[in-house]
Short mmCIF file of C-alpha atoms and ligand atoms in Angstrom, two decimals:
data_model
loop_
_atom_site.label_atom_id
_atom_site.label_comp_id
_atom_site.label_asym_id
_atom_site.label_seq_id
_atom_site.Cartn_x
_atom_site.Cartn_y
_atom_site.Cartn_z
CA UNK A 1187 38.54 -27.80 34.46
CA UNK A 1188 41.14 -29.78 32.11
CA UNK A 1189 40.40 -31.35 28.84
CA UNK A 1190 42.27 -34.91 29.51
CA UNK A 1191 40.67 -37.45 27.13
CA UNK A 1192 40.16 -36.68 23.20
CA UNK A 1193 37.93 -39.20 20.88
CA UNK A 1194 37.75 -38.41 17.44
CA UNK A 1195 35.62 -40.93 15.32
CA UNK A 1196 35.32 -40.81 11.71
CA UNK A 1197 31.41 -41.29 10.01
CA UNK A 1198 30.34 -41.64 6.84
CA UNK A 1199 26.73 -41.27 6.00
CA UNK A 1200 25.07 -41.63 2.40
CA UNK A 1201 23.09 -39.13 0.99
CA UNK A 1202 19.29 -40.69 0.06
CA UNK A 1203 19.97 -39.94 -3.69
CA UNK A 1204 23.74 -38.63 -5.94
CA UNK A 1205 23.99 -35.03 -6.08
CA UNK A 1206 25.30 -33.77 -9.30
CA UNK A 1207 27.86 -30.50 -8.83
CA UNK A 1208 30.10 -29.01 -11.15
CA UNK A 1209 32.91 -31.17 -9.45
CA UNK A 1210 30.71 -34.87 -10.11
CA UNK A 1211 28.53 -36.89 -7.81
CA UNK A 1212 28.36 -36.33 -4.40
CA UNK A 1213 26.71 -39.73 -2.63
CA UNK A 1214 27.75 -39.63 1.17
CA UNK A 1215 29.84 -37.10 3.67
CA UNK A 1216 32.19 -37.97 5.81
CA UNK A 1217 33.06 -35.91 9.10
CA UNK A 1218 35.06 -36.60 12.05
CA UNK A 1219 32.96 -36.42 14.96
CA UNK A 1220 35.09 -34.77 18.33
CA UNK A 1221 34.37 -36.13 21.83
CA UNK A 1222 36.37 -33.93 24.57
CA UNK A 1223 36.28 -35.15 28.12
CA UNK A 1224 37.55 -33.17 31.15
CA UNK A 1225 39.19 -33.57 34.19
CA UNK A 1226 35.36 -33.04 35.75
CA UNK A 1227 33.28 -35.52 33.47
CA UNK A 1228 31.61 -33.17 31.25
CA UNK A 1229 31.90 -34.35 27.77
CA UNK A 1230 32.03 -31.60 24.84
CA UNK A 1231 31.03 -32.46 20.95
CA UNK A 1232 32.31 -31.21 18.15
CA UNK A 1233 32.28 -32.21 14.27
CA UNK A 1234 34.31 -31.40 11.14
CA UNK A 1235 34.60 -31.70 7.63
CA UNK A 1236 37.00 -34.93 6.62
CA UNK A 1237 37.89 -38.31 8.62
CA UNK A 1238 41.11 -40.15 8.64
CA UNK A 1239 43.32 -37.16 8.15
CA UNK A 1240 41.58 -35.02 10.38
CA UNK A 1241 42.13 -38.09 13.43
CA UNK A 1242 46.04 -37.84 12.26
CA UNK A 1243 46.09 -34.14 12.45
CA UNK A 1244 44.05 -34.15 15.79
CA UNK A 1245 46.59 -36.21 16.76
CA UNK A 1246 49.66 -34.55 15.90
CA UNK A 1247 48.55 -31.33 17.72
CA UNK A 1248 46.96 -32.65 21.08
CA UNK A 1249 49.68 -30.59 22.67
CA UNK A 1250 47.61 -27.65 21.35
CA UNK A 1251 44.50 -28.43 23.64
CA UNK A 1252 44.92 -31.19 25.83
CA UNK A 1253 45.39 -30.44 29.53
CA UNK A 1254 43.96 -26.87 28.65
CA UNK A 1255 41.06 -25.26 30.66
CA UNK A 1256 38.24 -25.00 27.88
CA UNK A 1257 37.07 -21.66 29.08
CA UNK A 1258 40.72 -21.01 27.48
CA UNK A 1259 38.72 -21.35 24.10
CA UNK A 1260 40.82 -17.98 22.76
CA UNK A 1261 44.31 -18.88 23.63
CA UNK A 1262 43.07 -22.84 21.49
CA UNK A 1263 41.65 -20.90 18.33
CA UNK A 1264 44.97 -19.11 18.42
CA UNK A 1265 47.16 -22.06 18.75
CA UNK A 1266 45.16 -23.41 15.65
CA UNK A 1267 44.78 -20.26 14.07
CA UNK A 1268 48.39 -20.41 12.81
CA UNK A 1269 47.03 -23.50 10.49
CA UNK A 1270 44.58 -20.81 8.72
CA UNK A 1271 47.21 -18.64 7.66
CA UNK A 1272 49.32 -20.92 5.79
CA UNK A 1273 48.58 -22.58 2.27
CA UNK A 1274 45.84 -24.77 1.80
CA UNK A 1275 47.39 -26.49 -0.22
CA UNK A 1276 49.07 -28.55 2.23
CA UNK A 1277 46.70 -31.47 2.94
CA UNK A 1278 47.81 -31.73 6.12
CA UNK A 1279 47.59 -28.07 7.00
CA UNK A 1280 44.56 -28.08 5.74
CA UNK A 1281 43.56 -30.74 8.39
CA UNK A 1282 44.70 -29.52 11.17
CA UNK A 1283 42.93 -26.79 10.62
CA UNK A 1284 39.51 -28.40 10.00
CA UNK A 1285 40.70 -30.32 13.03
CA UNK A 1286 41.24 -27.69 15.30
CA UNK A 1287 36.99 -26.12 14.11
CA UNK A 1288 35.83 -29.04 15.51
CA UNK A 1289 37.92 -28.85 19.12
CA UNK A 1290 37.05 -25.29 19.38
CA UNK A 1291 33.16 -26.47 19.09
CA UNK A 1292 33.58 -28.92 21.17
CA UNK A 1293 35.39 -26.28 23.69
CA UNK A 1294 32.27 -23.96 23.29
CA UNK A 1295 29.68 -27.07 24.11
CA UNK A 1296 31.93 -27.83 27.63
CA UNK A 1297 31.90 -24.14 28.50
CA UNK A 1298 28.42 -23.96 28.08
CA UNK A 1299 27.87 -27.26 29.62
CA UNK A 1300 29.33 -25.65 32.63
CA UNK A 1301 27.81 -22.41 32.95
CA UNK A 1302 24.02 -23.48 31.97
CA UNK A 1303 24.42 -21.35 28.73
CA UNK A 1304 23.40 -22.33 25.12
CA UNK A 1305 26.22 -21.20 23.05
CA UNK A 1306 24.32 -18.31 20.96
CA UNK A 1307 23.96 -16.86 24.61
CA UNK A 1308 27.64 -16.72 24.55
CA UNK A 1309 28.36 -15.66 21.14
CA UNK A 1310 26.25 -12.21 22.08
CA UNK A 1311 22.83 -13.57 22.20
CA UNK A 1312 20.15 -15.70 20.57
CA UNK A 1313 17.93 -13.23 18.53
CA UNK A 1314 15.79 -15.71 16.82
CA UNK A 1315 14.55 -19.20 17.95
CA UNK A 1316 13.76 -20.46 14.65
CA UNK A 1317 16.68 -19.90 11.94
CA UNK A 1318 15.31 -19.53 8.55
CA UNK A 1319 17.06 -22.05 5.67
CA UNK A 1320 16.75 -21.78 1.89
CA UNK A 1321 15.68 -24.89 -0.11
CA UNK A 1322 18.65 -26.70 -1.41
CA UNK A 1323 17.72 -27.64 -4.88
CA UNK A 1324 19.78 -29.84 -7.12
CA UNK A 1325 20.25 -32.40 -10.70
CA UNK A 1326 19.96 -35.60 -8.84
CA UNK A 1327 20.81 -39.10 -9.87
CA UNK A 1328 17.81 -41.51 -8.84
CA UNK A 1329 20.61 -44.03 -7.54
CA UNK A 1330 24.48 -44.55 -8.23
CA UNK A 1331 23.89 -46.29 -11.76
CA UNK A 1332 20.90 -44.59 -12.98
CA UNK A 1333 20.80 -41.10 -13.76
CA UNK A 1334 17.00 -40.88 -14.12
CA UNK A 1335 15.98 -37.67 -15.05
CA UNK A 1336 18.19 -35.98 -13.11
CA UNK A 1337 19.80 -34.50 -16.74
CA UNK A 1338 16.48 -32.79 -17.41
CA UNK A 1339 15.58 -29.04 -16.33
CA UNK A 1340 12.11 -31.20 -14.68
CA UNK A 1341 14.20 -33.08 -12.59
CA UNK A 1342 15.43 -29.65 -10.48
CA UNK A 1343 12.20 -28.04 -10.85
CA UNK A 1344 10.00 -31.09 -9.37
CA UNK A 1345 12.82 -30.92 -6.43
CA UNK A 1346 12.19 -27.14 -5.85
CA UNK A 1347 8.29 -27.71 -5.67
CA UNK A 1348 8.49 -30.87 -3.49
CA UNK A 1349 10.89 -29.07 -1.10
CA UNK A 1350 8.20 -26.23 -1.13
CA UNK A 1351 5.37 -28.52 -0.39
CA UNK A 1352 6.91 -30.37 2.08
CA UNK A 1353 8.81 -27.90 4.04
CA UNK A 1354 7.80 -24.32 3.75
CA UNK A 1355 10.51 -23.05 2.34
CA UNK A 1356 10.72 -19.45 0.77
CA UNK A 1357 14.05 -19.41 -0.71
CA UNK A 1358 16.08 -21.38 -3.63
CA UNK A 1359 19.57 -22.12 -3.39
CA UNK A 1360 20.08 -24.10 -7.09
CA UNK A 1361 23.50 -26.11 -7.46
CA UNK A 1362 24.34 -25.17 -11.33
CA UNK A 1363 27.40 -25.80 -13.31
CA UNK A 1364 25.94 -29.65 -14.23
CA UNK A 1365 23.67 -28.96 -17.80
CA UNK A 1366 24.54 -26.64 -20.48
CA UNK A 1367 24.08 -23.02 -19.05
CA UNK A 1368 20.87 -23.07 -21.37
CA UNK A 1369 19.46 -25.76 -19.73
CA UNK A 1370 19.96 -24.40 -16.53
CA UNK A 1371 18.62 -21.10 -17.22
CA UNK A 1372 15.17 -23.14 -18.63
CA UNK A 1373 15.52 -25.23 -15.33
CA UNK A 1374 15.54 -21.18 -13.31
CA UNK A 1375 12.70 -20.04 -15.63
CA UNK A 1376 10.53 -23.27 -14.66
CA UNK A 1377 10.77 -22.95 -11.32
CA UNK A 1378 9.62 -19.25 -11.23
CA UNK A 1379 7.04 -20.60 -13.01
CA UNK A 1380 6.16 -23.05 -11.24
CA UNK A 1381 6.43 -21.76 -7.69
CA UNK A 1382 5.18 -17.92 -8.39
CA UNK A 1383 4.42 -15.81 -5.52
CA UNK A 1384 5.69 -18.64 -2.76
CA UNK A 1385 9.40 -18.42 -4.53
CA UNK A 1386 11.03 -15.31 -2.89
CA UNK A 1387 14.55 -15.36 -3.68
CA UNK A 1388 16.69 -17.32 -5.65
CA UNK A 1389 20.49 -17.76 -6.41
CA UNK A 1390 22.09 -20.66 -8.26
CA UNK A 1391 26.05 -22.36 -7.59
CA UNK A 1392 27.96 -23.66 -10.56
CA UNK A 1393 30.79 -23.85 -8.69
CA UNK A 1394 33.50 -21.66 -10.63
CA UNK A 1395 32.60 -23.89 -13.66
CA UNK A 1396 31.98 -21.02 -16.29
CA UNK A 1397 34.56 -18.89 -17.95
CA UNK A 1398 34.40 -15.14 -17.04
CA UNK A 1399 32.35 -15.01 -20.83
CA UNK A 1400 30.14 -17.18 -20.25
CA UNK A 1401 29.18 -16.33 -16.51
CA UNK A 1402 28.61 -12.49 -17.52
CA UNK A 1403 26.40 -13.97 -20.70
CA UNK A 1404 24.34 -16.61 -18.47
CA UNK A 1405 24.14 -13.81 -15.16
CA UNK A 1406 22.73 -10.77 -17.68
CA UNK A 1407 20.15 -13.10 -19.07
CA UNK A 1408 18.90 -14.28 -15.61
CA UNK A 1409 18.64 -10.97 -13.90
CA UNK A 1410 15.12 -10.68 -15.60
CA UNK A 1411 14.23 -13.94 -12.68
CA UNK A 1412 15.80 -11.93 -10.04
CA UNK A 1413 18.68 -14.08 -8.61
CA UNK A 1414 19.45 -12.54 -4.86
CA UNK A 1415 23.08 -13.59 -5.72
CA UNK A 1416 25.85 -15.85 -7.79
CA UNK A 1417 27.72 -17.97 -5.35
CA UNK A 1418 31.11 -18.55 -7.43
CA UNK A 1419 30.35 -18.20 -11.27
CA UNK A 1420 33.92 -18.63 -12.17
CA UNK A 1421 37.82 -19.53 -11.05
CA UNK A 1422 39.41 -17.36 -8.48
CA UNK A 1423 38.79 -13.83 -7.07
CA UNK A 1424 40.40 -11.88 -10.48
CA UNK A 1425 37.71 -14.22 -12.44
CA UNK A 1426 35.15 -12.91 -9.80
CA UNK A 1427 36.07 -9.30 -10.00
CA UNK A 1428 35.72 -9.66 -14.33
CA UNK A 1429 32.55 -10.63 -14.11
CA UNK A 1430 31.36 -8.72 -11.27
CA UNK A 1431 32.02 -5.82 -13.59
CA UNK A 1432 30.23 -6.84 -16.47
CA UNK A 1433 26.99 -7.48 -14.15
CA UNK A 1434 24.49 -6.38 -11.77
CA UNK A 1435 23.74 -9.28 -10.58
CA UNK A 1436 25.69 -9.42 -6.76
CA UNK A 1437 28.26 -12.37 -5.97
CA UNK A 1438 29.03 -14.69 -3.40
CA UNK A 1439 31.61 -16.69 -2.66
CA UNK A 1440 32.76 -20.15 -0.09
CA UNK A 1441 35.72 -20.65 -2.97
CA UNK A 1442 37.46 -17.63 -3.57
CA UNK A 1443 37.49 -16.41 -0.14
CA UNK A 1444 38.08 -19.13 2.40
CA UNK A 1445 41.07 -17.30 4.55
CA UNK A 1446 41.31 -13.82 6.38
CA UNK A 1447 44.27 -13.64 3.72
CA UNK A 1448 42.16 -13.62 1.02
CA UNK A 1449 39.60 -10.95 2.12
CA UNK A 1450 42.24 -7.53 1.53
CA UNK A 1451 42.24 -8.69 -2.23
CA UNK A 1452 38.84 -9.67 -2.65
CA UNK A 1453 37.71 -5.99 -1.32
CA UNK A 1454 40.18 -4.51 -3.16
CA UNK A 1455 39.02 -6.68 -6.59
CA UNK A 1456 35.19 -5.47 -5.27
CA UNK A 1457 34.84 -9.27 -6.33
CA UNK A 1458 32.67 -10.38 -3.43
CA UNK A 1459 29.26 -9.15 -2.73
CA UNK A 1460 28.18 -12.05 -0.12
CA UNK A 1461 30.99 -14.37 1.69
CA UNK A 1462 29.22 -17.45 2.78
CA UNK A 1463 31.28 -18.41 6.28
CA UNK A 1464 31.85 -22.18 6.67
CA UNK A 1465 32.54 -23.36 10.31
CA UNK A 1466 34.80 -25.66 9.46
CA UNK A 1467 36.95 -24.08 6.37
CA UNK A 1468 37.36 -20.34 8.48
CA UNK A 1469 38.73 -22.82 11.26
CA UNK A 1470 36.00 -22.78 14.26
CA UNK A 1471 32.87 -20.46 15.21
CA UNK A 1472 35.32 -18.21 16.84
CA UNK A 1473 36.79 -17.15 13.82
CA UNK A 1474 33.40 -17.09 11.78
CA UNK A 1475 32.86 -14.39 14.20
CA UNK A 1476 35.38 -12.04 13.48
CA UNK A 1477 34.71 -12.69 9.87
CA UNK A 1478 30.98 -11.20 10.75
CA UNK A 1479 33.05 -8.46 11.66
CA UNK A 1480 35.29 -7.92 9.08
CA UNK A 1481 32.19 -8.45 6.81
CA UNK A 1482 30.90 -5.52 8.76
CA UNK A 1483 33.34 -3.02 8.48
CA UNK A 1484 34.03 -3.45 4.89
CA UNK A 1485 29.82 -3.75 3.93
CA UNK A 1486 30.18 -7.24 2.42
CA UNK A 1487 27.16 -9.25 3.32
CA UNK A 1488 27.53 -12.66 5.17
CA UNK A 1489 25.99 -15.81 4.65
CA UNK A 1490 26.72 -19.31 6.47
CA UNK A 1491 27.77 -22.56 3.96
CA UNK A 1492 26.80 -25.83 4.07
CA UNK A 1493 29.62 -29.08 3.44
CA UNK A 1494 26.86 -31.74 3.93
CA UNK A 1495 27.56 -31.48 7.76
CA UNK A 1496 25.99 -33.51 10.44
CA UNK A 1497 23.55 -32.53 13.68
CA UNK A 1498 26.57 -31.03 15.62
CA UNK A 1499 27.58 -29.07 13.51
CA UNK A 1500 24.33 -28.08 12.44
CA UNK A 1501 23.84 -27.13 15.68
CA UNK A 1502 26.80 -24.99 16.18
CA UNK A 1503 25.58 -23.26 12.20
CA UNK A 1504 22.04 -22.79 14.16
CA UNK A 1505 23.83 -20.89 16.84
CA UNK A 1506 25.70 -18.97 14.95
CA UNK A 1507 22.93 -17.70 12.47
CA UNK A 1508 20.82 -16.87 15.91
CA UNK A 1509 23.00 -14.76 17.36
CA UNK A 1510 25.05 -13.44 15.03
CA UNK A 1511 23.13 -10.13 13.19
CA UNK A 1512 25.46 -9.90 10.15
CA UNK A 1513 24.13 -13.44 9.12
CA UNK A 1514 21.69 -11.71 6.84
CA UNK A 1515 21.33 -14.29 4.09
CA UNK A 1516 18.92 -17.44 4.91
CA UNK A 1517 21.30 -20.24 5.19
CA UNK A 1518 21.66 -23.67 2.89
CA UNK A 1519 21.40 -27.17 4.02
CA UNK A 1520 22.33 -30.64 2.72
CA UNK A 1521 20.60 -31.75 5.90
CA UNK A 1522 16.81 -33.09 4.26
CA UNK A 1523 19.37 -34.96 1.40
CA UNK A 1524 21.13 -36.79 3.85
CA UNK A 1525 20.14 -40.32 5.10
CA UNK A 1526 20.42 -40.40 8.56
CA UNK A 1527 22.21 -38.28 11.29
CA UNK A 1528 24.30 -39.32 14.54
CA UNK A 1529 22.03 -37.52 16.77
CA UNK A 1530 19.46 -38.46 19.17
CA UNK A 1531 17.15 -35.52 17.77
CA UNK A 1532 17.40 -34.86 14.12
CA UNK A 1533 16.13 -31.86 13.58
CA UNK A 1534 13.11 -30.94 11.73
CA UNK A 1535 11.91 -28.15 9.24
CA UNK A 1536 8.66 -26.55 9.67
CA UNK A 1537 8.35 -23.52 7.21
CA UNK A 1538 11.28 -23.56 6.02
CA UNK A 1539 12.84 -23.04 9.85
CA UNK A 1540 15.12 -24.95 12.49
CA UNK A 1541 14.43 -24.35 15.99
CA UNK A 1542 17.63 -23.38 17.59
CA UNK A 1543 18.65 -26.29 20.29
CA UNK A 1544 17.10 -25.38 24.04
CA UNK A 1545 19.62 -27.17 26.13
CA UNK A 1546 23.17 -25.90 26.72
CA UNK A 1547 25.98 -26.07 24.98
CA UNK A 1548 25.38 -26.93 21.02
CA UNK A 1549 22.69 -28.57 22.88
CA UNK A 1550 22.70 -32.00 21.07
CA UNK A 1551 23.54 -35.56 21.99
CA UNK A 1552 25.67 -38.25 20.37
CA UNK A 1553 23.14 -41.07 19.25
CA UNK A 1554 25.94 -43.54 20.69
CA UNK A 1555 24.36 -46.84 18.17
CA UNK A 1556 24.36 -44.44 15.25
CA UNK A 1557 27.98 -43.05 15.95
CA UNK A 1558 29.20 -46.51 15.86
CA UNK A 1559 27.12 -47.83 12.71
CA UNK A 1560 28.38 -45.19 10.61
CA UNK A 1561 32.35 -45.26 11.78
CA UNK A 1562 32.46 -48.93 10.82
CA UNK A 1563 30.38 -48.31 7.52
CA UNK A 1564 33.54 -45.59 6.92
CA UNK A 1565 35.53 -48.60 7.69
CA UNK A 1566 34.08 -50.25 5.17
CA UNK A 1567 33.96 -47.73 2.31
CA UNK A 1568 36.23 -45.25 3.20
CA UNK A 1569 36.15 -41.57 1.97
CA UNK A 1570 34.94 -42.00 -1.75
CA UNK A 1571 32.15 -39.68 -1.08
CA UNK A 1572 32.21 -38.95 -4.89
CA UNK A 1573 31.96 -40.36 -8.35
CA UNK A 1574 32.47 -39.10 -11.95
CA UNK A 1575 29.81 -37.81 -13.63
CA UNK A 1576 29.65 -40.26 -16.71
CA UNK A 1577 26.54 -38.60 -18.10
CA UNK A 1578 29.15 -35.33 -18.95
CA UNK A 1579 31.81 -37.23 -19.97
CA UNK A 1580 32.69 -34.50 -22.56
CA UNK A 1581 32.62 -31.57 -20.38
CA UNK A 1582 35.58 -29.61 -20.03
CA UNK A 1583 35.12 -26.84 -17.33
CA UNK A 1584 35.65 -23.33 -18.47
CA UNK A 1585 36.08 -23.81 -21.93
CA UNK A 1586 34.89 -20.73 -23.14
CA UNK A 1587 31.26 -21.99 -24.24
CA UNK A 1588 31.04 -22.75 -20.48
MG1 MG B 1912 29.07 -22.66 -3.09
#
């Protein structure tokens, strides 16, 4: 079997409501969804993170995959992997890598297209059918020119109970870094509170938006609510290690650790409690899998991160978290804030869980009208995915007050 024919179509899909994040507004994703058909007629999926520059980068490197036997999944992570070890910096580099996650994925739904096997069976086995997710809580905006309330500790905490209601969840995962760290400590408090016994554990993101002060002052006075972990308090892994000194409270990271690179200093900084492994940043499931290993031998726990990605790659997270032990965190989705999805079958949440697809492969389809509505609405608006957050239009990150 040959791959022979690539299609790479960039989406764009609005969230329902503006998510506030240390960065600014997040109101849509964009993705670049991977269509690789063989020399047989089996068609693999895969999706990444970006659009147009991920279609350029795809198709600057088709030498890397095209004519290549899928089942040759290895020797197509390696010929991409020499895109993770350079800077990220490089925009394009960075594409081609985020490129080259979403041909792997697609390489991993053709092999098991062809064998009968759902792709946790071939990443070592599918332990769980029903993957457990944490509530994703954030400050929302009720539409692009209104903030509503979404500047008000309420506005989180009526999220967190409605997501609870609704869903089943168990777990918080709270995007900070948007109100003063008081505020956002009240906004914790309340939904202890509010939630009690059903509320089991709880971490909070600001997104490296606090100076090493700050996040040591904010992190001691929270312990009392019991945060599981800190997912990025503050800039870079030294800023990491700082606080993680000055705290008991454990940290996590999808900022300061995105490359194999990165991992020697971040053990050697003991500035990483948790890494949260994103398919698309590490460059492919493949290489989330050796970082389950490297998590393992060095006793750093491992969590899976969410980029506001789409059904297939939702699907290949799902896998992933099934079959893969070290994933010992319960994982974050922007999935139930996102409008719509290119898949036949969305998936659902019921107690807090995704059933792992049945059929093989990822085990999803392309919704074929969907695929198309959303690449000509990214035709239309592009890749601003993101607005400035006018109602903190004095903020200035890491000052030392933040
Ligand atoms: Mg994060």
């Amino acid at each position: 079997m040959k791959i022979v024919n690539i299609r790479a179509t960039p989406v764009t899909v609005p969230l329902k409501r503006p998510l506030r994040w240390s960065f600014g507004v997040e109101t849509s994703t964009t993705r670049t969804i991977v269509e690789l058909e063989t020399d047989e007629g089996l068609i693999g999926v895969g999706e990444t993170r970006g659009g147009d520059e991920v279609v350029r980068a795809l198709a600057l490197h088709r030498e890397l995959f095209m004519g290549t036997d899928p089942f040759e999944v290895s020797r197509i992570a390696r010929r991409f992997a020499v895109f993770r070890m350079t800077s990220e910096q490089l925009a394009l580099v960075g594409a081609a890598k985020l490129a080259g996650a979403a041909v792997e994925m697609a390489c991993w739904d053709l092999i098991g297209k062809a064998l009968g096997k759902r792709c946790g069976d071939l990443w070592g086995g599918i332990e769980t059918e029903r993957v457990e997710f944490a509530a994703y809580v954030f400050y929302r905006y009720a539409s692009a020119t209104d903030i509503g309330d979404g500047d008000r500790p309420e506005n989180a905490a009526d999220h967190a109970e409605e997501l609870f209601d609704t869903h089943g969840f168990r777990d918080i995962k709270f995007k900070n870094g948007v109100l003063t760290p008081e505020e956002e400590i009240r906004s914790v408090r309340l939904m202890r509170e509010r939630l009690g016994g059903r509320l089991r554990y709880l971490r909070i993101d600001p997104n490296a938006v606090w100076s090493v002060q700050t996040s040591v002052r904010v992190l001691n006075e929270l312990e009392e609510y019991g945060l599981e972990f800190c997912e990025d308090p503050t800039w870079g892994l030294e800023g990491m290690s700082l606080v993680r000194e000055r705290t008991p409270v454990a940290l996590a990271t999808n900022m300061a650790c995105v490359t194999f690179e990165q991992i020697p200093l971040s053990v050697r900084l003991r500035a990483v409690d948790v890494i949260l492994g994103d398919v698309h940043f590490w460059g492919g499931p493949s290489a989330v899998l050796h970082l389950a290993k490297v998590c393992e031998t060095f006793n750093i726990g491992l969590s899976l991160h969410s980029d506001r990605e789409l059904g297939i790659s939702t699907a290949a997270v799902l896998h992933l978290a099934a079959s893969e032990t070290m994933v010992g965190h319960t994982i974050d989705t922007h999935l139930l804030e996102q409008a719509d999805d290119i898949i036949t079958e969305p998936f659902t949440f019921h107690e807090g869980r995704v059933r792992v697809p049945s059929g093989p492969g990822l085990g999803v389809t392309i919704d074929r009208d969907k695929l198309r509505f959303y690449a000509e609405h990214h035709q239309r608006v592009g890749e601003s995915s993101e607005f400035k957050d006018t109602a903190r239009a004095g903020f200035r990150a890491r000052f030392p007050k933040y």
